[in-house]
């Protein structure tokens, strides 16, 4: 180690270094809480390097992003007056600058998990530092849980330091075994916060990103005119950065102002340009994602302009899909961003939201483990030998539903046994250090002699899109990306004119191919060019649940998982019968396809024959109003083939028809008046017959619907459609439910008709609990008492009608009517119907159904 080149200015963290050294000397685990700008990332590792308890071992510090890992390593190396890779080095997935001299390694969080899986004892490592732990990345939570397990079982001498600016340090200390908490209270310089005016109505959602770009550009112009110093702008994503960059290019900014983007997918030179201090009269405006929220010190920045937004991916276990959402940041993130302005001198932070809105924001950003796809975590836990995650120490335990969905996916990729234990194939996937879906594709591709194509697909999907284009011109065909990767150009001039290749993303993808190939440890040839037919085939190994079948015109597809998906307009892939979707946004009703490749039906039937389910379908089809009997082949929710069964099983046909009748309802049967009348007579007998020896069937609609198989099934032979039901004689079917004696008893107990004095046979209505007849009054002359049914126990309700068959009296006491009611009725009706017979004594007058008595 060499001496420092220049004395470093005092930083707030310096005041607590003695306390921190003492805590680490006495305890295995320590929590350091220090606000943004305190200097913990670049000062603490160097300050601990010569501690006696370290015994010459290395310090490994984890950073959430590769840009931060590289920048922190460079900063510490500069402090020592060395080049990166000597005392201080860094490792990311695609880049490494370390040597035999390296004592401090700054690594991205996923690197630690790979190390632990290869060497659980972490030989030669004395201290693990989890920097910026408040970001709560999935790999940080997993890395800490596994490191604590190592500490308890293999390495009692291993020390763990968790550093955070805004996280609840006491909560972290608890999972570290009541570790001591060291706090640095001071910020180096004050930051003045300037709030936006409160909205007229409370903001329930994030403002549209186009509006944000306009507001950011206007705020940057104002800051350039009113304040001095470089400006750091926080935007949710690359789209907003590029739009703001275009707006500022057309704005009247002071001479010498440079507008520079900063996000993870930029090349190293472009990132360094944004991080380097301005020289001379040059003024810098850095447009960044939340990559600049922590760890990075951008020299010269004293102004922060914060959109208050971030882009987050949320995973839904129910659909197996993620949705990219633009969301409000938390108060903790706002504090982090604000701190960027006070690192070198007093600063200013413009917030594009009001104090009122700020008070309603979440206190902390939800941990990624609560919202992410847990498939990589589930594979790492299985490789670690963990079946029950609760046996590890978590600040936030993985949600059970998401973890179960992840394990189900791993089983479908043949990575886990039925009991959830990892197998040899699963260990091969874990070694690759990429998403298990892509790892499975690579291993299968290598076995099929298609390793190069599989590696290319994995490399393209592991990076940001290689092709840059406007949203309206974006082509979602994955094969174009593979062409750009292999040749550095798009051969089709029409497509090439619409897009350009991101050279940095292409170089990272090419490095990723080499890295994955080394980790694969396969001797298969990698030189073969990608074949168009291979792309969809290999992609299907990674995404069997995202094989999609066309639903007709308009680019609408159904995924094997059952979800609907939609291609953007104007895509040539819309002509494909089947696609495999590599990237999609879950959407609200239908998922939006972002990357896909076609696959042939024959390929599906060959490679996925073991997943194709053969079904004999015999069921009621509501649309056809008939029973469909056919053989079908299904791949998940996709119907590949169907063929009519010429001679279907009669029992299954009967059950399907009965299901259809249940769906249609009992009223859909061909009821006649005669059949309904018999039904009501039987129901009356069941209610009123007190003789226990007489058992009457329950023929209510509810009972009939519940027992279709017994009373209707035998009459449905040869029927398969709704219109066939018209052949049924429901009166005969209901009658068949009674033997001959029961039919005679019913005729006596609940006769169908009443013979009245005129000689007419009037039907009896049993639809209510009190049976009734409707009969003209003249036909009842001479009848002294009310007729009855139920063996004389239930009097009939008599609806006495006028000659025009309009009710004039309803009674169950005929004698009373003749004595009291008839004189009034006669007086009213005699004038209205003079041709009819209205005797003074109805009991002695002959009954008649005619207008005049015979002979009059």
GROMACS .gro file of N, CA and C in nm, residues 588-706:
model
  357
  588UNK      N    1  -5.303  -0.504  -1.775
  588UNK     CA    2  -5.424  -0.516  -1.695
  588UNK      C    3  -5.508  -0.634  -1.741
  589UNK      N    4  -5.556  -0.629  -1.864
  589UNK     CA    5  -5.638  -0.739  -1.915
  589UNK      C    6  -5.553  -0.840  -1.993
  590UNK      N    7  -5.464  -0.788  -2.075
  590UNK     CA    8  -5.377  -0.874  -2.155
  590UNK      C    9  -5.233  -0.829  -2.137
  591UNK      N   10  -5.143  -0.927  -2.141
  591UNK     CA   11  -5.001  -0.894  -2.132
  591UNK      C   12  -4.955  -0.837  -2.266
  592UNK      N   13  -4.862  -0.741  -2.261
  592UNK     CA   14  -4.807  -0.682  -2.382
  592UNK      C   15  -4.675  -0.752  -2.415
  593UNK      N   16  -4.668  -0.811  -2.532
  593UNK     CA   17  -4.550  -0.885  -2.575
  593UNK      C   18  -4.441  -0.786  -2.613
  594UNK      N   19  -4.322  -0.802  -2.552
  594UNK     CA   20  -4.211  -0.712  -2.579
  594UNK      C   21  -4.099  -0.779  -2.657
  595UNK      N   22  -4.081  -0.909  -2.642
  595UNK     CA   23  -3.983  -0.986  -2.718
  595UNK      C   24  -4.037  -1.126  -2.738
  596UNK      N   25  -4.024  -1.177  -2.860
  596UNK     CA   26  -4.076  -1.311  -2.888
  596UNK      C   27  -4.008  -1.366  -3.012
  597UNK      N   28  -4.027  -1.496  -3.034
  597UNK     CA   29  -3.977  -1.562  -3.153
  597UNK      C   30  -4.078  -1.668  -3.194
  598UNK      N   31  -4.090  -1.695  -3.324
  598UNK     CA   32  -4.187  -1.797  -3.368
  598UNK      C   33  -4.135  -1.937  -3.342
  599UNK      N   34  -4.228  -2.030  -3.332
  599UNK     CA   35  -4.194  -2.171  -3.317
  599UNK      C   36  -4.295  -2.252  -3.397
  600UNK      N   37  -4.248  -2.358  -3.459
  600UNK     CA   38  -4.334  -2.440  -3.545
  600UNK      C   39  -4.415  -2.537  -3.460
  601UNK      N   40  -4.534  -2.568  -3.508
  601UNK     CA   41  -4.620  -2.666  -3.440
  601UNK      C   42  -4.549  -2.801  -3.428
  602UNK      N   43  -4.481  -2.844  -3.535
  602UNK     CA   44  -4.413  -2.974  -3.531
  602UNK      C   45  -4.304  -2.977  -3.424
  603UNK      N   46  -4.237  -2.862  -3.404
  603UNK     CA   47  -4.134  -2.855  -3.301
  603UNK      C   48  -4.196  -2.871  -3.162
  604UNK      N   49  -4.307  -2.806  -3.139
  604UNK     CA   50  -4.377  -2.821  -3.011
  604UNK      C   51  -4.416  -2.966  -2.986
  605UNK      N   52  -4.469  -3.029  -3.090
  605UNK     CA   53  -4.517  -3.165  -3.073
  605UNK      C   54  -4.403  -3.264  -3.051
  606UNK      N   55  -4.283  -3.227  -3.098
  606UNK     CA   56  -4.168  -3.316  -3.078
  606UNK      C   57  -4.099  -3.290  -2.944
  607UNK      N   58  -4.062  -3.165  -2.919
  607UNK     CA   59  -3.983  -3.134  -2.799
  607UNK      C   60  -4.066  -3.135  -2.671
  608UNK      N   61  -4.196  -3.112  -2.685
  608UNK     CA   62  -4.279  -3.104  -2.565
  608UNK      C   63  -4.388  -3.212  -2.564
  609UNK      N   64  -4.358  -3.324  -2.630
  609UNK     CA   65  -4.456  -3.433  -2.633
  609UNK      C   66  -4.491  -3.481  -2.494
  610UNK      N   67  -4.394  -3.477  -2.403
  610UNK     CA   68  -4.418  -3.523  -2.267
  610UNK      C   69  -4.510  -3.431  -2.188
  611UNK      N   70  -4.526  -3.307  -2.238
  611UNK     CA   71  -4.614  -3.212  -2.170
  611UNK      C   72  -4.751  -3.202  -2.237
  612UNK      N   73  -4.766  -3.266  -2.352
  612UNK     CA   74  -4.893  -3.258  -2.424
  612UNK      C   75  -4.991  -3.356  -2.360
  613UNK      N   76  -5.105  -3.306  -2.325
  613UNK     CA   77  -5.207  -3.386  -2.258
  613UNK      C   78  -5.314  -3.426  -2.359
  614UNK      N   79  -5.344  -3.555  -2.362
  614UNK     CA   80  -5.448  -3.608  -2.451
  614UNK      C   81  -5.578  -3.621  -2.372
  615UNK      N   82  -5.680  -3.555  -2.419
  615UNK     CA   83  -5.808  -3.557  -2.348
  615UNK      C   84  -5.919  -3.603  -2.441
  616UNK      N   85  -6.014  -3.676  -2.384
  616UNK     CA   86  -6.140  -3.704  -2.452
  616UNK      C   87  -6.244  -3.614  -2.390
  617UNK      N   88  -6.288  -3.519  -2.467
  617UNK     CA   89  -6.383  -3.422  -2.416
  617UNK      C   90  -6.524  -3.464  -2.452
  618UNK      N   91  -6.607  -3.476  -2.354
  618UNK     CA   92  -6.748  -3.506  -2.376
  618UNK      C   93  -6.824  -3.417  -2.277
  619UNK      N   94  -6.868  -3.303  -2.324
  619UNK     CA   95  -6.928  -3.206  -2.232
  619UNK      C   96  -7.023  -3.115  -2.308
  620UNK      N   97  -7.104  -3.050  -2.230
  620UNK     CA   98  -7.203  -2.958  -2.287
  620UNK      C   99  -7.135  -2.831  -2.334
  621UNK      N  100  -7.162  -2.794  -2.457
  621UNK     CA  101  -7.108  -2.670  -2.512
  621UNK      C  102  -7.221  -2.568  -2.515
  622UNK      N  103  -7.206  -2.466  -2.433
  622UNK     CA  104  -7.314  -2.368  -2.418
  622UNK      C  105  -7.340  -2.294  -2.548
  623UNK      N  106  -7.232  -2.265  -2.622
  623UNK     CA  107  -7.251  -2.190  -2.746
  623UNK      C  108  -7.326  -2.272  -2.849
  624UNK      N  109  -7.290  -2.401  -2.864
  624UNK     CA  110  -7.355  -2.487  -2.963
  624UNK      C  111  -7.487  -2.542  -2.912
  625UNK      N  112  -7.514  -2.529  -2.782
  625UNK     CA  113  -7.634  -2.586  -2.721
  625UNK      C  114  -7.645  -2.735  -2.753
  626UNK      N  115  -7.528  -2.801  -2.736
  626UNK     CA  116  -7.523  -2.944  -2.769
  626UNK      C  117  -7.406  -3.006  -2.694
  627UNK      N  118  -7.406  -3.138  -2.690
  627UNK     CA  119  -7.295  -3.212  -2.632
  627UNK      C  120  -7.188  -3.229  -2.739
  628UNK      N  121  -7.063  -3.191  -2.705
  628UNK     CA  122  -6.951  -3.210  -2.795
  628UNK      C  123  -6.868  -3.328  -2.746
  629UNK      N  124  -6.840  -3.418  -2.835
  629UNK     CA  125  -6.758  -3.534  -2.803
  629UNK      C  126  -6.642  -3.536  -2.901
  630UNK      N  127  -6.520  -3.505  -2.849
  630UNK     CA  128  -6.406  -3.502  -2.939
  630UNK      C  129  -6.277  -3.532  -2.863
  631UNK      N  130  -6.179  -3.578  -2.937
  631UNK     CA  131  -6.045  -3.601  -2.885
  631UNK      C  132  -5.964  -3.473  -2.903
  632UNK      N  133  -5.886  -3.435  -2.801
  632UNK     CA  134  -5.811  -3.310  -2.806
  632UNK      C  135  -5.671  -3.332  -2.752
  633UNK      N  136  -5.577  -3.250  -2.803
  633UNK     CA  137  -5.441  -3.246  -2.751
  633UNK      C  138  -5.414  -3.105  -2.700
  634UNK      N  139  -5.367  -3.096  -2.574
  634UNK     CA  140  -5.348  -2.968  -2.509
  634UNK      C  141  -5.206  -2.953  -2.460
  635UNK      N  142  -5.151  -2.836  -2.482
  635UNK     CA  143  -5.024  -2.797  -2.421
  635UNK      C  144  -5.055  -2.683  -2.326
  636UNK      N  145  -5.068  -2.716  -2.199
  636UNK     CA  146  -5.115  -2.616  -2.104
  636UNK      C  147  -5.255  -2.573  -2.141
  637UNK      N  148  -5.275  -2.442  -2.161
  637UNK     CA  149  -5.406  -2.389  -2.198
  637UNK      C  150  -5.425  -2.378  -2.349
  638UNK      N  151  -5.331  -2.437  -2.427
  638UNK     CA  152  -5.337  -2.427  -2.573
  638UNK      C  153  -5.390  -2.557  -2.633
  639UNK      N  154  -5.493  -2.545  -2.714
  639UNK     CA  155  -5.546  -2.663  -2.782
  639UNK      C  156  -5.473  -2.679  -2.915
  640UNK      N  157  -5.400  -2.790  -2.928
  640UNK     CA  158  -5.321  -2.813  -3.048
  640UNK      C  159  -5.403  -2.884  -3.156
  641UNK      N  160  -5.483  -2.981  -3.116
  641UNK     CA  161  -5.562  -3.060  -3.212
  641UNK      C  162  -5.696  -3.094  -3.151
  642UNK      N  163  -5.796  -3.115  -3.240
  642UNK     CA  164  -5.925  -3.168  -3.196
  642UNK      C  165  -5.982  -3.253  -3.310
  643UNK      N  166  -6.051  -3.361  -3.272
  643UNK     CA  167  -6.113  -3.451  -3.370
  643UNK      C  168  -6.240  -3.508  -3.310
  644UNK      N  169  -6.345  -3.507  -3.389
  644UNK     CA  170  -6.475  -3.556  -3.341
  644UNK      C  171  -6.467  -3.707  -3.315
  645UNK      N  172  -6.527  -3.749  -3.203
  645UNK     CA  173  -6.537  -3.892  -3.171
  645UNK      C  174  -6.663  -3.945  -3.237
  646UNK      N  175  -6.645  -4.041  -3.324
  646UNK     CA  176  -6.759  -4.091  -3.402
  646UNK      C  177  -6.858  -4.168  -3.315
  647UNK      N  178  -6.809  -4.252  -3.225
  647UNK     CA  179  -6.897  -4.329  -3.138
  647UNK      C  180  -6.862  -4.303  -2.992
  648UNK      N  181  -6.909  -4.193  -2.941
  648UNK     CA  182  -6.874  -4.158  -2.803
  648UNK      C  183  -6.941  -4.250  -2.702
  649UNK      N  184  -6.888  -4.257  -2.584
  649UNK     CA  185  -6.943  -4.337  -2.477
  649UNK      C  186  -7.081  -4.284  -2.438
  650UNK      N  187  -7.182  -4.372  -2.437
  650UNK     CA  188  -7.319  -4.329  -2.413
  650UNK      C  189  -7.337  -4.272  -2.272
  651UNK      N  190  -7.270  -4.332  -2.175
  651UNK     CA  191  -7.284  -4.283  -2.037
  651UNK      C  192  -7.229  -4.142  -2.024
  652UNK      N  193  -7.112  -4.116  -2.085
  652UNK     CA  194  -7.055  -3.982  -2.079
  652UNK      C  195  -7.142  -3.882  -2.155
  653UNK      N  196  -7.201  -3.926  -2.266
  653UNK     CA  197  -7.290  -3.837  -2.341
  653UNK      C  198  -7.412  -3.800  -2.256
  654UNK      N  199  -7.466  -3.900  -2.185
  654UNK     CA  200  -7.582  -3.874  -2.101
  654UNK      C  201  -7.549  -3.774  -1.992
  655UNK      N  202  -7.435  -3.796  -1.924
  655UNK     CA  203  -7.397  -3.704  -1.817
  655UNK      C  204  -7.373  -3.563  -1.869
  656UNK      N  205  -7.315  -3.552  -1.988
  656UNK     CA  206  -7.291  -3.420  -2.046
  656UNK      C  207  -7.423  -3.351  -2.079
  657UNK      N  208  -7.519  -3.426  -2.133
  657UNK     CA  209  -7.649  -3.367  -2.165
  657UNK      C  210  -7.722  -3.324  -2.038
  658UNK      N  211  -7.711  -3.405  -1.934
  658UNK     CA  212  -7.772  -3.367  -1.807
  658UNK      C  213  -7.708  -3.240  -1.751
  659UNK      N  214  -7.575  -3.226  -1.766
  659UNK     CA  215  -7.508  -3.102  -1.725
  659UNK      C  216  -7.563  -2.983  -1.802
  660UNK      N  217  -7.586  -3.005  -1.932
  660UNK     CA  218  -7.642  -2.897  -2.013
  660UNK      C  219  -7.781  -2.857  -1.967
  661UNK      N  220  -7.864  -2.956  -1.932
  661UNK     CA  221  -7.999  -2.925  -1.883
  661UNK      C  222  -7.991  -2.847  -1.752
  662UNK      N  223  -7.895  -2.884  -1.667
  662UNK     CA  224  -7.879  -2.809  -1.540
  662UNK      C  225  -7.842  -2.663  -1.569
  663UNK      N  226  -7.753  -2.645  -1.667
  663UNK     CA  227  -7.715  -2.507  -1.701
  663UNK      C  228  -7.833  -2.430  -1.760
  664UNK      N  229  -7.913  -2.496  -1.843
  664UNK     CA  230  -8.026  -2.429  -1.906
  664UNK      C  231  -8.137  -2.402  -1.806
  665UNK      N  232  -8.149  -2.489  -1.707
  665UNK     CA  233  -8.256  -2.475  -1.609
  665UNK      C  234  -8.372  -2.566  -1.642
  666UNK      N  235  -8.446  -2.609  -1.541
  666UNK     CA  236  -8.554  -2.706  -1.559
  666UNK      C  237  -8.666  -2.650  -1.645
  667UNK      N  238  -8.677  -2.516  -1.649
  667UNK     CA  239  -8.783  -2.454  -1.731
  667UNK      C  240  -8.757  -2.470  -1.879
  668UNK      N  241  -8.635  -2.507  -1.917
  668UNK     CA  242  -8.604  -2.522  -2.059
  668UNK      C  243  -8.661  -2.651  -2.117
  669UNK      N  244  -8.707  -2.742  -2.033
  669UNK     CA  245  -8.769  -2.866  -2.082
  669UNK      C  246  -8.906  -2.834  -2.144
  670UNK      N  247  -8.957  -2.920  -2.232
  670UNK     CA  248  -9.081  -2.889  -2.305
  670UNK      C  249  -9.207  -2.910  -2.219
  671UNK      N  250  -9.226  -2.822  -2.122
  671UNK     CA  251  -9.343  -2.833  -2.035
  671UNK      C  252  -9.470  -2.798  -2.113
  672UNK      N  253  -9.571  -2.880  -2.096
  672UNK     CA  254  -9.704  -2.849  -2.149
  672UNK      C  255  -9.795  -2.816  -2.032
  673UNK      N  256  -9.911  -2.759  -2.064
  673UNK     CA  257 -10.005  -2.730  -1.957
  673UNK      C  258 -10.045  -2.856  -1.884
  674UNK      N  259 -10.062  -2.966  -1.957
  674UNK     CA  260 -10.101  -3.094  -1.896
  674UNK      C  261  -9.993  -3.144  -1.801
  675UNK      N  262  -9.865  -3.128  -1.842
  675UNK     CA  263  -9.754  -3.173  -1.757
  675UNK      C  264  -9.744  -3.088  -1.631
  676UNK      N  265  -9.758  -2.956  -1.645
  676UNK     CA  266  -9.752  -2.870  -1.528
  676UNK      C  267  -9.869  -2.898  -1.433
  677UNK      N  268  -9.987  -2.928  -1.491
  677UNK     CA  269 -10.102  -2.960  -1.406
  677UNK      C  270 -10.076  -3.087  -1.325
  678UNK      N  271 -10.021  -3.188  -1.387
  678UNK     CA  272  -9.989  -3.311  -1.314
  678UNK      C  273  -9.886  -3.282  -1.205
  679UNK      N  274  -9.785  -3.199  -1.236
  679UNK     CA  275  -9.683  -3.164  -1.136
  679UNK      C  276  -9.747  -3.099  -1.013
  680UNK      N  277  -9.841  -3.004  -1.037
  680UNK     CA  278  -9.902  -2.934  -0.922
  680UNK      C  279  -9.993  -3.028  -0.843
  681UNK      N  280 -10.061  -3.122  -0.910
  681UNK     CA  281 -10.146  -3.220  -0.837
  681UNK      C  282 -10.059  -3.308  -0.747
  682UNK      N  283  -9.945  -3.352  -0.798
  682UNK     CA  284  -9.857  -3.437  -0.718
  682UNK      C  285  -9.802  -3.360  -0.599
  683UNK      N  286  -9.765  -3.235  -0.620
  683UNK     CA  287  -9.712  -3.155  -0.509
  683UNK      C  288  -9.820  -3.130  -0.403
  684UNK      N  289  -9.948  -3.111  -0.449
  684UNK     CA  290 -10.058  -3.094  -0.355
  684UNK      C  291 -10.078  -3.222  -0.273
  685UNK      N  292 -10.072  -3.335  -0.340
  685UNK     CA  293 -10.090  -3.462  -0.269
  685UNK      C  294  -9.979  -3.483  -0.167
  686UNK      N  295  -9.856  -3.446  -0.203
  686UNK     CA  296  -9.745  -3.464  -0.110
  686UNK      C  297  -9.762  -3.376   0.013
  687UNK      N  298  -9.817  -3.255  -0.005
  687UNK     CA  299  -9.836  -3.165   0.108
  687UNK      C  300  -9.955  -3.204   0.195
  688UNK      N  301 -10.064  -3.253   0.133
  688UNK     CA  302 -10.190  -3.264   0.205
  688UNK      C  303 -10.228  -3.406   0.248
  689UNK      N  304 -10.167  -3.507   0.183
  689UNK     CA  305 -10.206  -3.644   0.218
  689UNK      C  306 -10.137  -3.686   0.347
  690UNK      N  307 -10.215  -3.706   0.452
  690UNK     CA  308 -10.160  -3.739   0.583
  690UNK      C  309 -10.141  -3.888   0.604
  691UNK      N  310 -10.181  -3.968   0.508
  691UNK     CA  311 -10.168  -4.114   0.522
  691UNK      C  312 -10.022  -4.153   0.502
  692UNK      N  313  -9.953  -4.203   0.607
  692UNK     CA  314  -9.811  -4.236   0.592
  692UNK      C  315  -9.784  -4.349   0.493
  693UNK      N  316  -9.885  -4.424   0.461
  693UNK     CA  317  -9.866  -4.534   0.366
  693UNK      C  318  -9.858  -4.483   0.223
  694UNK      N  319  -9.901  -4.360   0.203
  694UNK     CA  320  -9.899  -4.303   0.068
  694UNK      C  321  -9.774  -4.215   0.053
  695UNK      N  322  -9.677  -4.261  -0.023
  695UNK     CA  323  -9.553  -4.186  -0.045
  695UNK      C  324  -9.558  -4.124  -0.185
  696UNK      N  325  -9.567  -3.992  -0.186
  696UNK     CA  326  -9.575  -3.920  -0.313
  696UNK      C  327  -9.437  -3.864  -0.350
  697UNK      N  328  -9.396  -3.873  -0.477
  697UNK     CA  329  -9.264  -3.822  -0.518
  697UNK      C  330  -9.261  -3.669  -0.512
  698UNK      N  331  -9.141  -3.616  -0.483
  698UNK     CA  332  -9.120  -3.471  -0.485
  698UNK      C  333  -9.089  -3.431  -0.629
  699UNK      N  334  -9.183  -3.360  -0.691
  699UNK     CA  335  -9.164  -3.321  -0.831
  699UNK      C  336  -9.153  -3.169  -0.844
  700UNK      N  337  -9.110  -3.101  -0.737
  700UNK     CA  338  -9.083  -2.957  -0.749
  700UNK      C  339  -8.968  -2.935  -0.846
  701UNK      N  340  -8.960  -2.815  -0.902
  701UNK     CA  341  -8.852  -2.786  -0.996
  701UNK      C  342  -8.716  -2.809  -0.932
  702UNK      N  343  -8.701  -2.770  -0.805
  702UNK     CA  344  -8.574  -2.787  -0.736
  702UNK      C  345  -8.538  -2.934  -0.723
  703UNK      N  346  -8.635  -3.017  -0.684
  703UNK     CA  347  -8.608  -3.160  -0.668
  703UNK      C  348  -8.584  -3.227  -0.802
  704UNK      N  349  -8.659  -3.187  -0.903
  704UNK     CA  350  -8.637  -3.245  -1.036
  704UNK      C  351  -8.498  -3.212  -1.088
  705UNK      N  352  -8.453  -3.085  -1.068
  705UNK     CA  353  -8.320  -3.046  -1.114
  705UNK      C  354  -8.211  -3.122  -1.041
  706UNK      N  355  -8.234  -3.153  -0.914
  706UNK     CA  356  -8.133  -3.222  -0.834
  706UNK      C  357  -8.127  -3.371  -0.865
   0.00000   0.00000   0.00000
